[in-house]
XYZ file of C-alpha atoms in Angstrom:
366
model
C 102.254 70.851 91.397
C 102.397 68.794 94.587
C 104.177 69.133 97.921
C 106.772 66.388 98.341
C 108.496 67.319 101.586
C 109.129 69.681 104.458
C 112.256 70.777 106.310
C 112.099 72.740 109.565
C 114.967 74.873 110.889
C 115.461 76.680 114.194
C 117.507 79.859 114.467
C 118.201 82.340 117.283
C 117.852 86.057 116.537
C 119.672 88.176 119.166
C 118.418 91.724 119.599
C 120.631 94.601 118.510
C 119.583 96.595 121.601
C 120.264 93.593 123.827
C 116.744 93.468 125.256
C 113.182 94.258 124.205
C 110.721 95.125 126.977
C 107.019 95.829 126.909
C 104.023 95.883 129.256
C 103.830 94.195 132.655
C 107.584 93.645 132.852
C 107.739 91.240 129.880
C 110.986 91.090 127.936
C 112.978 89.054 125.415
C 116.745 88.973 124.791
C 116.922 86.447 121.931
C 114.084 85.546 119.588
C 113.536 81.884 118.745
C 112.550 81.719 115.077
C 111.397 78.794 112.957
C 111.992 78.546 109.202
C 110.132 76.041 107.030
C 111.175 74.800 103.596
C 108.576 73.215 101.315
C 109.759 71.038 98.419
C 107.632 70.233 95.376
C 107.617 67.712 92.563
C 108.340 70.521 90.084
C 111.571 71.490 91.832
C 110.217 74.848 93.022
C 111.056 75.395 96.695
C 109.376 77.856 99.046
C 110.376 79.308 102.413
C 108.422 80.721 105.336
C 109.160 81.872 108.878
C 107.310 82.257 112.170
C 108.701 83.914 115.292
C 106.428 84.411 118.323
C 107.241 87.284 120.674
C 108.142 84.870 123.440
C 105.429 82.751 125.121
C 103.702 85.625 126.962
C 102.499 87.944 124.185
C 99.935 85.946 122.185
C 98.788 82.296 122.541
C 101.888 81.127 120.676
C 105.401 79.958 121.487
C 108.368 78.884 119.400
C 108.558 75.224 120.377
C 104.811 75.007 119.842
C 105.209 76.229 116.265
C 107.658 73.430 115.534
C 105.623 70.768 117.319
C 102.560 71.880 115.381
C 104.394 71.697 112.074
C 105.517 68.142 112.859
C 101.858 67.225 113.357
C 100.503 69.176 110.391
C 103.108 68.904 107.638
C 102.850 65.134 106.929
C 99.131 65.588 106.247
C 99.907 68.146 103.538
C 102.145 65.903 101.423
C 100.584 65.627 97.977
C 98.640 68.898 98.243
C 99.010 71.613 95.587
C 100.885 74.548 97.224
C 99.625 77.006 94.603
C 95.974 76.493 95.621
C 96.180 78.718 98.679
C 92.575 78.679 99.907
C 92.252 74.937 99.302
C 95.445 74.407 101.280
C 94.201 76.616 104.126
C 90.920 74.723 104.174
C 92.887 71.476 104.461
C 95.059 72.843 107.289
C 91.993 74.028 109.203
C 90.320 70.631 108.766
C 93.236 68.633 110.119
C 94.281 71.092 112.867
C 91.811 73.257 114.734
C 93.118 76.675 115.697
C 96.857 77.297 116.163
C 97.064 79.855 113.332
C 100.717 80.644 114.078
C 101.631 77.023 113.284
C 100.103 77.394 109.817
C 101.532 80.833 109.069
C 105.017 79.863 107.881
C 103.580 77.039 105.753
C 101.155 79.405 104.050
C 103.961 81.956 103.594
C 106.193 79.357 101.934
C 103.362 78.424 99.564
C 103.014 82.067 98.482
C 106.762 81.998 97.809
C 106.227 78.916 95.635
C 103.267 80.492 93.812
C 105.293 83.609 93.026
C 108.247 81.619 91.752
C 105.998 79.402 89.613
C 104.244 82.452 88.154
C 107.467 84.445 87.748
C 105.967 87.274 89.809
C 106.738 88.914 93.153
C 104.285 88.055 95.905
C 103.117 91.680 96.197
C 101.836 91.521 92.615
C 99.821 88.410 93.466
C 98.517 90.056 96.652
C 96.994 92.933 94.720
C 99.673 94.969 92.987
C 102.407 97.384 94.021
C 101.426 100.819 95.383
C 104.121 103.473 95.166
C 107.868 103.082 95.419
C 108.076 101.975 99.064
C 106.195 101.741 102.377
C 106.441 103.678 105.611
C 107.878 102.025 108.732
C 107.498 102.561 112.440
C 110.069 101.911 115.141
C 109.050 100.101 118.308
C 110.609 101.753 121.349
C 111.337 99.277 124.116
C 109.983 100.215 127.548
C 112.553 102.180 129.526
C 112.527 105.292 131.752
C 110.974 108.291 129.997
C 114.222 110.115 129.278
C 115.898 107.039 127.848
C 112.930 106.337 125.587
C 112.978 109.925 124.359
C 116.695 109.614 123.586
C 116.077 106.369 121.687
C 113.332 108.002 119.636
C 115.633 110.910 118.810
C 118.293 108.459 117.622
C 115.913 106.512 115.417
C 114.482 109.726 114.046
C 117.974 110.593 112.810
C 117.925 107.260 110.950
C 114.810 108.349 109.057
C 111.903 106.973 111.068
C 108.920 109.276 111.504
C 106.507 106.887 113.219
C 107.126 105.479 116.664
C 105.370 102.858 118.744
C 106.067 103.601 122.391
C 105.891 100.561 124.667
C 103.833 101.615 127.667
C 101.427 99.500 129.735
C 103.349 100.000 132.980
C 102.507 102.288 135.869
C 100.115 105.001 134.762
C 102.167 107.919 136.128
C 105.326 106.652 134.419
C 103.487 106.052 131.147
C 102.079 109.558 131.145
C 105.636 110.842 131.599
C 106.883 108.611 128.776
C 104.240 109.829 126.331
C 104.832 113.499 127.092
C 108.637 113.209 127.031
C 108.663 111.554 123.609
C 106.005 113.756 122.007
C 107.985 116.815 123.092
C 110.976 115.907 120.925
C 108.959 114.963 117.830
C 108.228 117.271 114.926
C 104.931 118.129 113.209
C 103.972 115.233 110.952
C 105.656 112.625 113.131
C 103.253 110.016 114.486
C 103.384 108.612 118.025
C 101.545 105.500 119.198
C 101.304 104.639 122.900
C 100.994 100.860 122.801
C 100.017 99.338 126.143
C 99.928 95.760 124.802
C 96.963 94.942 127.098
C 98.959 96.131 130.127
C 96.514 98.576 131.759
C 93.439 97.891 133.808
C 90.521 100.088 132.781
C 90.975 102.586 135.586
C 94.662 102.988 134.690
C 93.855 103.401 131.009
C 91.252 106.033 131.874
C 93.845 107.969 133.865
C 96.369 107.886 131.037
C 94.019 108.892 128.209
C 92.638 111.678 130.373
C 96.083 112.966 131.295
C 97.331 113.047 127.675
C 94.113 114.234 126.024
C 95.959 117.359 124.830
C 98.799 115.321 123.260
C 98.999 114.253 119.603
C 99.144 110.495 120.259
C 97.376 107.306 119.242
C 96.299 104.820 121.934
C 96.837 101.134 121.080
C 95.321 98.103 122.837
C 95.086 99.567 126.341
C 93.451 96.559 128.026
C 93.250 92.804 127.738
C 89.736 92.304 126.379
C 87.721 93.800 123.566
C 85.005 95.038 125.908
C 87.526 96.744 128.198
C 89.165 98.452 125.229
C 85.775 99.535 123.907
C 84.963 101.109 127.288
C 88.177 103.138 127.170
C 87.522 104.059 123.542
C 84.137 105.496 124.546
C 85.836 107.829 127.036
C 88.521 109.390 124.819
C 88.740 111.405 121.629
C 92.266 110.218 120.912
C 92.667 108.010 117.811
C 92.416 104.361 118.807
C 94.115 101.202 117.511
C 93.206 97.590 118.330
C 95.790 94.829 118.019
C 95.795 91.737 120.232
C 92.001 91.280 120.030
C 91.981 91.587 116.221
C 92.559 88.003 115.119
C 89.815 87.298 112.572
C 87.503 88.934 110.063
C 84.719 88.507 112.618
C 86.687 90.635 115.099
C 87.196 93.333 112.467
C 83.512 93.349 111.553
C 82.454 93.591 115.204
C 84.952 96.394 115.850
C 83.723 98.289 112.818
C 80.101 97.841 113.859
C 80.827 99.046 117.404
C 83.048 101.884 116.156
C 85.663 100.447 118.498
C 88.770 101.613 116.627
C 90.187 103.929 113.993
C 92.928 101.518 112.909
C 93.889 97.895 113.472
C 97.089 95.906 113.655
C 97.107 92.850 111.382
C 99.861 90.383 112.220
C 100.480 87.676 109.629
C 100.914 84.783 112.067
C 97.972 85.895 114.234
C 95.709 85.281 111.220
C 97.470 82.123 110.067
C 99.511 83.366 107.118
C 99.413 85.719 104.161
C 96.209 84.234 102.707
C 94.020 85.192 105.662
C 96.004 88.354 106.420
C 95.224 89.480 102.849
C 91.539 88.703 103.412
C 91.568 90.831 106.580
C 93.514 93.586 104.801
C 91.042 93.718 101.927
C 88.109 93.809 104.349
C 89.670 96.758 106.181
C 90.115 98.639 102.906
C 86.429 98.051 102.121
C 85.468 99.299 105.586
C 87.762 102.341 105.440
C 89.982 101.181 108.315
C 93.711 101.991 108.285
C 96.175 99.264 109.229
C 99.548 98.474 110.657
C 100.717 95.407 108.715
C 103.374 93.269 110.364
C 103.909 90.099 112.400
C 104.712 89.226 116.007
C 108.457 89.254 115.271
C 110.922 87.644 112.896
C 113.964 87.919 110.689
C 114.614 88.394 106.995
C 111.941 86.031 105.673
C 109.131 87.481 107.773
C 110.310 90.996 106.929
C 110.109 90.091 103.242
C 106.554 88.760 103.690
C 105.540 91.920 105.568
C 106.977 94.086 102.795
C 104.929 92.289 100.136
C 101.694 92.554 102.134
C 102.325 96.226 102.922
C 103.479 97.201 99.432
C 100.319 95.668 97.912
C 98.081 97.763 100.185
C 96.583 101.070 99.004
C 98.850 103.748 100.466
C 96.069 105.678 102.192
C 95.112 102.598 104.206
C 98.634 101.638 105.275
C 99.158 103.353 108.610
C 102.591 101.798 108.970
C 104.652 98.605 108.748
C 107.772 97.032 110.271
C 111.321 96.041 109.302
C 111.967 93.389 111.959
C 115.258 92.309 110.390
C 116.812 95.621 111.470
C 116.086 94.863 115.147
C 118.248 91.727 115.237
C 121.935 91.033 114.705
C 121.595 87.803 112.702
C 120.691 87.777 109.023
C 119.130 84.520 107.820
C 118.458 85.257 104.130
C 119.801 87.253 101.213
C 117.475 89.513 99.248
C 115.388 90.705 102.199
C 114.296 94.349 102.186
C 116.489 96.892 103.944
C 115.186 100.167 105.265
C 116.198 103.456 103.697
C 115.236 106.609 105.601
C 112.500 104.887 107.565
C 110.976 103.137 104.550
C 111.337 99.815 102.734
C 110.275 98.232 99.460
C 109.222 94.714 98.517
C 111.493 92.758 96.208
C 110.728 92.699 92.483
C 112.081 89.156 92.188
C 109.680 86.196 91.868
C 108.186 84.920 95.118
C 109.307 86.531 98.348
C 112.640 87.371 96.699
C 114.796 85.828 99.417
C 117.430 83.088 99.510
C 118.040 81.469 102.923
C 121.552 81.398 104.339
C 121.923 77.719 105.092
C 125.288 78.265 106.734
C 123.339 80.217 109.356
C 120.299 77.948 109.521
C 122.397 74.800 109.813
C 120.867 71.371 109.447
C 117.103 70.952 109.648
C 115.850 69.860 113.058
C 113.040 67.863 111.423
C 111.959 66.795 107.971
C 109.374 64.653 106.274
């Protein structure tokens, strides 16, 4: 099988809550998502998606994803989309870095491989564990009382794991953590995710002030070394996210005992192929994971569900249903949450069919 062409689409994904805010005053109202279609000489077509969390979260931005695809895609014409590692090697040879540019292409090739094999992607990623996977809900940064009310509302919808967006002023974050934990029940899990927003002295204040609270601390500071310093001064369970972008980072973190869990984002690693490699390494090392992406719609949510559902249950800390955060659906067949859980499709490939009336005409093709 050979790749014969690419089509790139742009679509806006407005937020159901109207606004999503996180550390240091960052916020997004509408997500700018990119969908790629890969055509083959066999007639099998695959689809992928990439959606950076604005330009100020990771070294990625929406227009950059599309510009990168315009540079990269023509050099992949004639390649076999079912040879995933060979294709990734080719992408890395012709474009250094920029993993988020490659992510949707790799995702679309997994969709093609699944369709060609007649198997869902989760089967190809390792096999299906259980009936469904557990989800968390990200709680946009607001005043403490409002965040507690939002958690209570989402808990009624079935969620039992919550990622609280902190990383603001230390005193306010302490109040946020305590207010939310107070309304949760035994067995519920709370993560205080600072998204690199604290300086070390602020992080030290927060972890000291909530040392008696049942809460996980996620990515308190900007650098690995800063996070490791905080880790060494708290007994609270610790998650690393933004600094975990390669197998080397995971191995170093494991060696330094820098974390109890990691966050693996598909586009941060460059697609499902390398995210699977990182996932399998974490299982071997005994490290639990949140498996997700930076953001996205139905296609990314489908990819997340396949990666999560093919992960041994004990190692899956949680996952994400991004398509429930936005008001615009872009594909049929995407997973839908039921009582705070979701399941990967049993259809071949990712199991989705794009809504071309929503996507409109491609903005670029080759």
